[in-house]
Amino acid sequence: MSNHLALTRALTELARNQEQWDAARELGHCVVLAGPGSGKTKTLTTAMARALMDDVIDPRGVACITYNNECAAELETRLAKFGIRSADRNFIGTVHSFALTQVISPYARCIDGLLPQNFGVATYQQTRAAVEVAHKMVFNDEDDPHVRWRFAEEKRRRDVDRSLPCWRGVNPELANFIEAYEAVLRGGGLIDFDDMPLIAFRVIKDHQWIRDALRARFPVLFVDEYQDLGHALHELVLLLCFEGGIRLFAVGDGDQSIYGFTGANPELLQSLTQRADVRTIRLRFNYRSGSKIIRASLGALGEERDYRGIDGAPDGNLNFYAVKGDHSAQAQYIAAVIVPALYNSGITFDQIAILYRAAWLGDKVAEALGDCDLAFVRTDSNALIKRNSPLARFLEDCASWVTGGWAKADPAYSRLLRQALRIVYGGRYSAAEEQALSLQLIAFLRSSIDGGETANTWLARLNNDLIKPWKAVARNSHQEWDVCFELLMRTNPAESKDIDLNVFCGRLEGTGRITLSTLHSAKGREFDAVILFGINDTDIPSARDKQSARSLREARRLFYVGVTRPRKELCLVYRENHHSPWVAELYSRSQRD
């Protein structure tokens, strides 16, 4: 009853917005086009909860495919408020995880010659070696194999259905390169990450019974951030939903498609909206940003949209800072002037984000903040913890639970246990395996409370007590076990890198930490104040962005993503007389009545 009560309350809240209400109650194929701050995650999770309680009878469940593991964790947390936990009944995870755990692992052994027995997932070094071997087999010339492989990767991700003429009819030498590369991997008993959805597609396409089995288990498929998930996911959706009978609920925004380098294509989402058997619903209200920021965002995008703010919401502020000097000078100005001004205006440090184009710019900001004794957390590729790694996120969550103690144990132990089970067993495990793993985990956590250990000491003990025994029994093909070792190296006390455990997990009593993030990593997040750093004429758009209309358009969407992150304050920092040309358009829009 309490679960249904939570659903009733959530639907009542959505009823204030007809578009959200219609989306959450739709019973057919549905595409939700959700602008920034439009409550798309709330709509998605309410729709999932409603489907599980009203439409799908246990033991059947639903599947939800997300862009990354961070998105999956957020959805799991929100669904837990409805009393729904990720279990065998449901799947929430990336397209690679779905392909591996729901298609390849259960059914590969039923198909002769599909994959080697006890296959593994290739490491970065193994994939590079396979590229070099395959290049020599196919080309045997002096060209750089990895440069040529970039073009092959693009074809591999785009041309999913290899039965079509375009597979060999367009760039046949790249098709040969790809096939040779995959043969080298298979010879070593390996697949790579791009293999996962490609193999799943071929298996589902060629075997109707597998399609039927997936529909029997998951009558509804939810997809979050559809515009970012690429051709393989799109082809899987066409097979499973429009040929296989699974109901589709997809959420996305082509204006926020910023992952072209991984094969994302906003036109795939648009193609769904043009189907007669799909209902398209647009979420137009922006609950996040002030009206002035919303108007400015359309200047950043460079196109008209009918987005609107909420009546009575504050305008928000835009601030333009022309700084004399290079990136270092701009970073120093942010640390010495802008951040203190935001803090003095009442915005806490944990609600301030500094966003930039690349991780090397984050190094400059980190140095400047450190010089001013300002605490920060990084979420870019130079961060201590790679939060898109399930194992790294598990380690951080365990440290948070330990430093909180019994009184403030957060996150809940049940979440830690679910994470551990997924890491070790990949989603399928017996009651005895769950009990044994739980006993190991709780024993380690109990021994860590009030232990006064540094991050390095604690990680070393965790590696010995948990990681090594788990690795020995693991059935999960993902090879991420070296994450703990990497963290041990990055907190090496011999190099004065060790830190307190509460700093490692982000628990700094009485303070908050400023977020440092690339524009790509900031997607989907929101803050009271956002500082866009390095918005210079040579940085965004860069010379590389200007090489094609497609790349220039994506760079503009990336700028738009940054502009739409703040609730109250948007600060743009650039070199004096050398701002991005898009800054002027943003300013012009912000001044309109």
XYZ file of C-alpha atoms in Angstrom:
593
model
C 0.000 0.000 0.000
C 2.804 2.431 0.817
C 4.290 1.881 -2.646
C 0.995 2.766 -4.307
C 0.649 5.755 -2.008
C 4.050 7.039 -3.157
C 2.972 6.537 -6.779
C -0.323 8.352 -6.201
C 1.508 11.304 -4.707
C 3.973 11.393 -7.603
C 1.183 11.290 -10.188
C -0.665 14.026 -8.341
C 2.424 16.218 -8.573
C 2.743 15.496 -12.298
C -0.930 16.359 -12.831
C 0.025 20.032 -12.487
C 1.833 19.679 -15.806
C -0.356 18.112 -18.491
C 2.618 17.045 -20.590
C 4.274 15.146 -17.721
C 0.936 13.630 -16.698
C 0.218 12.375 -20.212
C 3.697 10.888 -20.554
C 3.588 8.989 -17.252
C 0.210 7.425 -18.128
C 0.838 6.611 -21.799
C 0.221 2.946 -22.684
C 1.636 2.893 -26.204
C 5.010 3.667 -27.738
C 6.022 7.091 -26.435
C 8.901 9.502 -27.049
C 9.306 12.323 -24.544
C 11.299 15.287 -25.852
C 12.534 16.871 -22.646
C 14.240 20.249 -22.604
C 16.692 21.300 -19.879
C 15.223 21.369 -16.378
C 11.889 19.978 -17.573
C 11.628 17.232 -14.969
C 12.375 14.400 -17.370
C 13.935 12.111 -14.734
C 10.938 12.569 -12.446
C 8.618 11.812 -15.349
C 10.653 8.769 -16.370
C 10.830 7.230 -12.896
C 7.131 7.849 -12.251
C 6.288 6.196 -15.574
C 8.489 3.220 -14.641
C 6.905 2.897 -11.198
C 3.396 3.134 -12.672
C 4.171 0.481 -15.303
C 5.558 -1.910 -12.671
C 2.589 -1.439 -10.336
C -0.253 -1.225 -12.863
C 0.781 -2.823 -16.160
C 3.431 -5.500 -15.586
C 2.605 -8.548 -13.501
C 5.336 -10.088 -11.350
C 7.632 -11.899 -12.146
C 7.791 -9.923 -15.384
C 9.547 -6.572 -15.120
C 10.868 -3.654 -17.126
C 14.251 -2.775 -18.583
C 15.714 0.717 -18.573
C 18.754 1.551 -20.673
C 20.781 4.597 -19.627
C 23.787 6.429 -21.028
C 26.170 5.637 -18.163
C 26.369 4.051 -14.734
C 25.865 7.375 -12.968
C 22.482 7.734 -14.661
C 21.595 4.180 -13.664
C 22.481 4.870 -10.012
C 20.320 8.006 -10.014
C 17.320 6.097 -11.395
C 17.786 3.303 -8.848
C 17.859 5.848 -6.023
C 14.665 7.515 -7.228
C 12.842 4.227 -7.775
C 13.757 3.141 -4.252
C 11.449 5.911 -3.006
C 8.604 3.940 -4.586
C 9.774 0.798 -2.817
C 11.181 -0.556 -6.077
C 14.651 -2.050 -5.986
C 16.779 -3.252 -8.856
C 16.519 -7.020 -8.849
C 16.105 -9.971 -11.180
C 12.686 -8.637 -12.142
C 14.076 -5.369 -13.542
C 17.147 -4.181 -15.361
C 18.650 -0.684 -15.124
C 21.994 -0.057 -16.797
C 23.915 0.858 -19.924
C 23.280 -0.578 -23.371
C 26.564 -2.511 -23.043
C 25.464 -3.991 -19.731
C 22.026 -4.865 -21.142
C 23.589 -6.581 -24.133
C 26.037 -8.531 -21.988
C 23.857 -9.533 -19.026
C 20.445 -9.902 -20.677
C 21.362 -11.248 -24.127
C 24.920 -12.521 -24.525
C 25.532 -14.220 -21.169
C 22.156 -16.026 -20.984
C 21.984 -17.149 -24.612
C 25.486 -17.257 -26.141
C 26.053 -20.891 -25.177
C 22.851 -21.847 -27.001
C 24.274 -20.671 -30.328
C 27.070 -22.790 -31.744
C 30.181 -20.879 -32.740
C 28.952 -17.489 -31.538
C 31.611 -16.892 -28.887
C 34.455 -18.795 -27.218
C 33.610 -20.582 -23.988
C 34.322 -18.453 -20.899
C 35.002 -15.378 -23.001
C 36.344 -12.233 -21.335
C 36.281 -8.513 -22.032
C 39.454 -7.153 -23.606
C 41.509 -4.594 -21.745
C 42.685 -1.373 -23.372
C 46.101 -2.888 -24.018
C 44.585 -6.012 -25.573
C 42.395 -4.009 -27.953
C 45.363 -1.935 -29.097
C 47.395 -5.073 -29.717
C 44.526 -6.596 -31.706
C 44.281 -3.450 -33.841
C 47.982 -3.676 -34.673
C 47.810 -7.367 -35.585
C 44.692 -6.881 -37.721
C 46.198 -3.868 -39.479
C 49.227 -5.873 -40.490
C 47.023 -8.707 -41.744
C 44.860 -6.439 -43.909
C 47.103 -3.563 -44.974
C 50.703 -4.456 -44.114
C 51.892 -0.893 -44.744
C 53.622 1.822 -42.736
C 50.494 3.811 -41.865
C 49.599 4.254 -38.191
C 47.107 1.438 -37.404
C 45.447 3.399 -34.614
C 44.796 6.435 -36.803
C 43.144 4.197 -39.406
C 41.242 2.383 -36.674
C 39.448 5.613 -35.744
C 37.743 5.531 -39.130
C 37.045 1.829 -38.741
C 35.490 2.450 -35.310
C 33.131 5.009 -36.788
C 31.999 2.547 -39.457
C 31.671 -0.254 -36.907
C 29.387 1.803 -34.691
C 27.329 3.187 -37.582
C 26.852 0.122 -39.834
C 25.269 -2.166 -37.264
C 23.428 -4.521 -39.637
C 26.173 -6.221 -41.636
C 23.666 -7.987 -43.882
C 22.996 -4.682 -45.647
C 24.909 -3.711 -48.825
C 26.515 -0.691 -47.144
C 28.687 -2.963 -44.958
C 30.928 -3.917 -47.872
C 29.688 -1.418 -50.418
C 31.045 1.580 -48.477
C 34.724 1.450 -47.439
C 35.156 -2.322 -47.877
C 38.783 -2.116 -46.696
C 37.543 -0.871 -43.326
C 35.071 -3.760 -43.167
C 37.990 -6.167 -43.681
C 39.966 -4.359 -40.961
C 37.079 -4.630 -38.504
C 36.478 -8.307 -39.212
C 40.163 -9.106 -38.854
C 40.301 -7.217 -35.548
C 37.301 -9.126 -34.198
C 38.823 -12.426 -35.343
C 42.004 -11.630 -33.419
C 39.989 -10.925 -30.280
C 37.945 -14.112 -30.641
C 41.152 -16.088 -31.092
C 42.140 -14.844 -27.651
C 38.726 -15.639 -26.158
C 37.793 -11.942 -25.984
C 35.186 -9.396 -26.948
C 35.388 -5.611 -26.514
C 32.775 -3.115 -25.323
C 31.601 -2.150 -28.801
C 31.118 -5.855 -29.527
C 28.451 -6.167 -26.851
C 25.502 -4.345 -28.494
C 26.632 -5.496 -31.954
C 26.601 -9.168 -30.969
C 23.302 -8.688 -29.122
C 21.774 -7.157 -32.247
C 22.838 -10.062 -34.447
C 21.621 -12.628 -31.919
C 18.216 -10.979 -31.548
C 17.859 -10.431 -35.296
C 18.683 -14.022 -36.210
C 16.776 -15.795 -33.428
C 13.096 -15.061 -33.000
C 12.937 -17.180 -29.849
C 15.392 -14.859 -28.079
C 13.276 -11.882 -29.072
C 10.235 -13.663 -27.631
C 12.095 -14.496 -24.423
C 13.092 -10.862 -23.913
C 9.521 -9.675 -24.519
C 8.242 -12.237 -22.020
C 10.616 -10.906 -19.407
C 10.522 -7.181 -20.218
C 7.218 -6.122 -21.835
C 8.255 -2.471 -21.507
C 11.617 -0.921 -22.456
C 12.556 2.491 -21.097
C 15.448 4.414 -22.631
C 16.964 7.520 -21.027
C 19.045 10.067 -22.984
C 18.146 8.370 -26.261
C 20.029 10.937 -28.336
C 23.347 9.858 -26.780
C 23.118 6.103 -27.263
C 24.021 5.658 -30.923
C 23.152 3.368 -33.805
C 23.501 0.009 -32.036
C 20.914 0.926 -29.418
C 18.624 2.357 -32.105
C 18.770 -0.858 -34.125
C 18.067 -2.882 -30.958
C 15.014 -0.691 -30.274
C 13.711 -1.188 -33.801
C 14.073 -4.960 -33.397
C 12.742 -5.323 -29.873
C 9.971 -2.744 -29.925
C 8.708 -2.282 -33.459
C 9.268 -5.872 -34.579
C 9.405 -7.707 -31.252
C 6.346 -6.251 -29.530
C 7.971 -4.572 -26.508
C 6.475 -1.211 -25.581
C 8.934 1.704 -25.840
C 9.184 4.724 -23.563
C 12.114 6.886 -24.682
C 13.274 10.188 -23.225
C 15.734 12.504 -24.907
C 16.668 15.916 -26.249
C 18.443 16.290 -29.562
C 19.625 19.747 -28.491
C 21.759 18.095 -25.816
C 23.398 15.491 -28.065
C 27.119 15.996 -27.382
C 28.687 12.563 -27.808
C 29.204 12.368 -31.554
C 32.703 10.985 -30.967
C 31.118 7.807 -29.519
C 28.617 7.435 -32.355
C 25.681 9.419 -30.939
C 23.344 10.885 -33.545
C 20.380 13.126 -32.620
C 18.714 12.256 -35.927
C 17.940 8.774 -34.580
C 15.720 10.232 -31.868
C 14.091 12.506 -34.417
C 13.312 9.508 -36.644
C 11.255 7.944 -33.848
C 9.086 11.043 -33.559
C 8.181 10.733 -37.241
C 6.674 7.256 -36.830
C 2.889 7.007 -36.948
C 2.880 4.375 -34.168
C 4.740 6.597 -31.673
C 3.220 9.353 -29.559
C 5.549 12.321 -29.127
C 5.208 14.498 -26.011
C 7.248 17.661 -25.468
C 8.138 18.861 -21.980
C 8.436 22.614 -22.400
C 8.490 24.008 -18.867
C 11.908 24.626 -17.344
C 11.706 24.170 -13.577
C 15.421 24.722 -13.052
C 16.552 28.079 -14.366
C 15.464 31.675 -14.054
C 13.735 33.281 -17.037
C 16.763 35.345 -18.020
C 18.949 32.227 -18.125
C 16.305 30.417 -20.196
C 16.252 33.248 -22.737
C 20.028 33.328 -22.820
C 20.182 29.584 -23.416
C 18.384 30.004 -26.723
C 21.118 32.411 -27.727
C 23.626 29.733 -26.842
C 21.714 27.191 -28.925
C 21.168 29.560 -31.822
C 17.674 28.221 -32.557
C 14.134 28.997 -31.485
C 12.398 26.746 -28.957
C 9.150 27.196 -27.057
C 10.699 26.593 -23.622
C 9.319 28.673 -20.801
C 9.911 29.186 -17.122
C 7.508 28.873 -14.220
C 5.314 31.824 -13.279
C 6.758 33.706 -10.347
C 10.225 32.185 -10.641
C 13.147 34.639 -10.239
C 14.885 35.859 -13.376
C 18.317 34.557 -12.481
C 21.505 36.468 -13.211
C 24.051 36.460 -16.005
C 27.530 37.773 -15.369
C 30.217 38.362 -17.997
C 33.864 38.499 -16.915
C 36.491 39.671 -19.388
C 39.861 38.818 -17.839
C 43.225 40.118 -18.975
C 45.460 37.125 -19.566
C 45.528 33.463 -20.467
C 43.758 30.451 -18.983
C 45.840 30.573 -15.819
C 44.902 34.204 -15.227
C 41.242 33.382 -15.798
C 41.426 30.487 -13.334
C 43.045 32.701 -10.716
C 40.331 35.323 -11.189
C 37.664 32.675 -10.668
C 39.253 31.494 -7.411
C 40.109 34.940 -6.010
C 37.076 36.971 -7.113
C 34.110 35.086 -8.566
C 33.833 32.180 -6.125
C 34.082 34.421 -3.009
C 31.471 36.762 -4.504
C 29.052 33.889 -5.097
C 29.644 32.550 -1.598
C 29.065 35.965 -0.044
C 25.782 36.217 -1.962
C 24.522 33.149 -0.096
C 25.415 30.315 -2.486
C 27.213 27.476 -0.723
C 30.366 25.961 -2.180
C 28.671 22.641 -2.941
C 26.217 24.505 -5.169
C 28.950 26.100 -7.294
C 30.266 24.334 -10.395
C 33.127 25.370 -12.651
C 32.749 23.891 -16.128
C 35.303 23.765 -18.921
C 36.027 22.097 -22.232
C 38.852 19.692 -21.328
C 40.462 18.138 -18.240
C 43.718 20.085 -18.651
C 41.722 23.250 -17.972
C 40.510 21.572 -14.789
C 44.151 21.274 -13.708
C 44.496 25.054 -13.906
C 41.334 25.661 -11.900
C 42.331 23.044 -9.318
C 45.687 24.742 -8.826
C 44.085 28.166 -8.459
C 41.483 26.924 -5.967
C 44.190 25.131 -4.001
C 46.195 28.351 -3.762
C 43.125 29.976 -2.200
C 42.474 27.049 0.187
C 39.139 26.251 -1.462
C 37.999 22.618 -1.346
C 36.813 21.014 -4.580
C 35.853 17.714 -6.141
C 36.635 16.804 -9.735
C 34.447 14.706 -11.996
C 36.603 14.889 -15.122
C 39.127 12.353 -16.439
C 41.795 13.634 -14.010
C 39.607 12.983 -10.966
C 40.869 10.686 -8.228
C 37.766 8.509 -8.576
C 36.303 7.679 -11.985
C 32.646 7.835 -11.063
C 31.511 6.094 -14.221
C 33.170 2.914 -12.986
C 30.763 0.782 -10.900
C 33.617 -0.536 -8.778
C 35.044 2.954 -8.133
C 31.608 4.244 -7.184
C 31.141 1.248 -4.859
C 34.455 1.975 -3.121
C 33.492 5.617 -2.644
C 30.059 4.652 -1.293
C 31.613 2.175 1.153
C 33.977 4.893 2.389
C 31.006 7.232 2.815
C 29.121 4.582 4.803
C 32.131 3.934 7.037
C 32.917 7.579 7.785
C 29.269 8.290 8.518
C 29.260 5.673 11.265
C 26.209 3.791 12.461
C 24.238 6.984 13.116
C 24.773 8.449 9.635
C 25.225 5.321 7.536
C 24.666 6.609 4.026
C 24.066 5.214 1.471
C 21.937 2.407 2.857
C 23.640 -0.950 3.332
C 21.123 -2.542 0.957
C 22.445 -0.338 -1.838
C 26.053 -1.321 -1.101
C 25.065 -4.979 -1.176
C 23.259 -4.598 -4.521
C 26.305 -2.863 -5.972
C 28.617 -5.628 -4.747
C 26.400 -8.399 -6.093
C 26.254 -6.755 -9.499
C 30.020 -6.230 -9.585
C 30.783 -9.838 -8.661
C 27.974 -11.786 -10.296
C 26.628 -9.462 -12.981
C 23.023 -9.651 -11.797
C 22.352 -13.392 -11.346
C 23.201 -15.106 -8.072
C 21.833 -17.638 -5.616
C 20.568 -16.936 -2.108
C 23.651 -18.681 -0.711
C 25.970 -16.501 -2.797
C 24.161 -13.368 -1.655
C 24.419 -14.398 1.993
C 28.123 -15.249 1.755
C 28.975 -11.989 0.020
C 26.850 -10.008 2.497
C 28.678 -11.544 5.463
C 32.031 -10.572 3.952
C 30.884 -7.028 3.217
C 29.290 -6.283 6.576
C 32.296 -7.718 8.426
C 34.621 -5.404 6.535
C 32.401 -2.346 7.035
C 32.013 -2.999 10.763
C 35.761 -3.350 11.176
C 36.275 -0.013 9.424
C 34.044 2.188 11.583
C 36.046 4.476 13.857
C 39.241 2.867 12.571
C 40.967 6.181 11.900
C 42.489 4.812 8.694
C 43.739 6.920 5.837
C 42.388 6.284 2.359
C 45.439 4.268 1.317
C 45.451 2.051 4.412
C 41.709 1.441 4.124
C 41.912 0.671 0.396
C 44.771 -1.775 0.950
C 42.735 -3.665 3.525
C 39.637 -3.601 1.330
C 41.679 -4.982 -1.551
C 42.863 -7.915 0.567
C 39.591 -8.597 2.429
C 37.082 -8.120 -0.397
C 38.477 -7.519 -3.876
C 40.861 -10.490 -4.025
C 38.334 -13.111 -2.805
C 35.557 -11.613 -4.947
C 37.722 -11.604 -8.036
C 38.402 -15.313 -7.539
C 34.674 -16.207 -7.710
C 33.431 -13.441 -10.035
C 31.184 -14.307 -12.978
C 30.997 -10.740 -14.264
C 32.983 -10.447 -17.502
C 33.691 -6.735 -16.973
C 37.364 -6.370 -16.094
C 37.450 -3.485 -13.631
C 39.298 -5.115 -10.799
C 42.374 -2.933 -11.342
C 40.428 0.154 -10.177
C 41.303 -0.523 -6.538
C 44.966 -0.957 -7.422
C 44.921 2.322 -9.368
C 43.457 4.135 -6.370
C 46.143 2.655 -4.142
C 48.772 4.075 -6.484
C 47.064 7.475 -6.587
C 46.974 7.663 -2.771
C 50.525 6.379 -2.292
C 51.852 7.788 1.028
C 55.437 7.417 -0.212
C 54.626 10.147 -2.734
C 52.701 12.237 -0.169
C 49.429 11.485 -1.972
C 47.544 9.836 0.874
C 44.393 11.608 2.126
C 41.892 11.265 4.942
C 39.126 8.776 4.300
C 36.450 11.441 4.767
C 38.105 13.517 2.037
C 38.274 10.461 -0.228
C 34.502 9.965 -0.015
C 33.530 13.637 0.060
C 32.511 13.944 3.713
C 33.895 17.290 4.886
C 31.952 18.294 7.951
C 30.620 21.853 7.910
C 31.798 22.660 4.389
C 31.017 21.851 0.797
C 33.251 21.310 -2.168
C 33.150 23.195 -5.427
C 32.513 20.911 -8.388
C 35.027 20.905 -11.232
C 33.743 19.236 -14.363
C 34.062 19.157 -18.108
C 31.000 20.270 -20.008
C 30.463 16.678 -21.120
C 30.548 15.329 -17.559
C 28.205 18.045 -16.303
C 25.359 16.933 -18.540
C 22.292 16.016 -16.519
C 23.456 17.903 -13.429
C 22.335 21.228 -11.968
C 23.721 23.800 -9.532
C 22.714 27.145 -8.055
C 25.687 28.794 -9.753
C 27.725 27.751 -12.782
C 30.978 29.333 -13.930
C 31.854 28.625 -17.564
C 35.631 28.844 -17.748
C 37.692 29.436 -20.877
C 34.879 30.648 -23.134
C 37.445 32.098 -25.514
C 37.233 32.539 -29.271
C 39.869 29.857 -29.880
C 38.431 27.336 -27.413
C 34.725 27.125 -28.191
C 34.377 26.738 -31.050
C 37.883 25.433 -31.631
C 39.632 25.130 -34.990
C 38.713 21.432 -34.984
C 35.044 22.266 -34.393
C 35.073 24.440 -37.496
C 36.211 21.621 -39.794
C 32.637 20.518 -40.516
C 29.099 21.779 -40.046
C 28.272 18.696 -37.942
C 31.149 19.205 -35.497
C 30.422 22.938 -35.251
C 26.789 22.193 -34.441
C 27.790 19.713 -31.749
C 30.185 22.237 -30.180
C 27.315 24.697 -30.006
C 25.124 22.095 -28.310
C 27.947 21.523 -25.813
C 27.967 25.247 -25.017
C 24.182 25.094 -24.635
C 24.499 22.235 -22.123
C 26.793 24.370 -19.980
C 24.541 27.415 -20.132
C 21.502 25.392 -19.012
C 23.060 23.896 -15.841
C 22.505 26.807 -13.363
C 19.400 27.629 -11.359
C 20.326 31.160 -10.246
C 23.688 32.430 -11.472
C 25.536 31.973 -14.748
C 29.059 33.386 -14.980
C 31.000 33.392 -18.253
C 34.759 33.887 -18.041
C 36.900 34.622 -21.079
C 39.942 36.511 -22.221
C 39.382 40.230 -22.682
C 38.462 41.043 -26.312
C 38.644 37.349 -27.204
C 35.311 35.877 -26.132
C 33.522 33.124 -28.036
C 31.276 34.505 -30.786
C 28.376 32.738 -29.105
C 28.737 34.881 -25.994
C 27.435 37.940 -27.862
C 24.344 36.035 -29.017
C 23.739 34.813 -25.489
C 24.011 38.350 -24.136
C 21.626 39.695 -26.768
C 18.969 37.104 -25.935
C 19.277 37.704 -22.218
C 18.415 41.389 -22.675
C 15.050 40.740 -24.368
C 11.878 41.454 -22.447
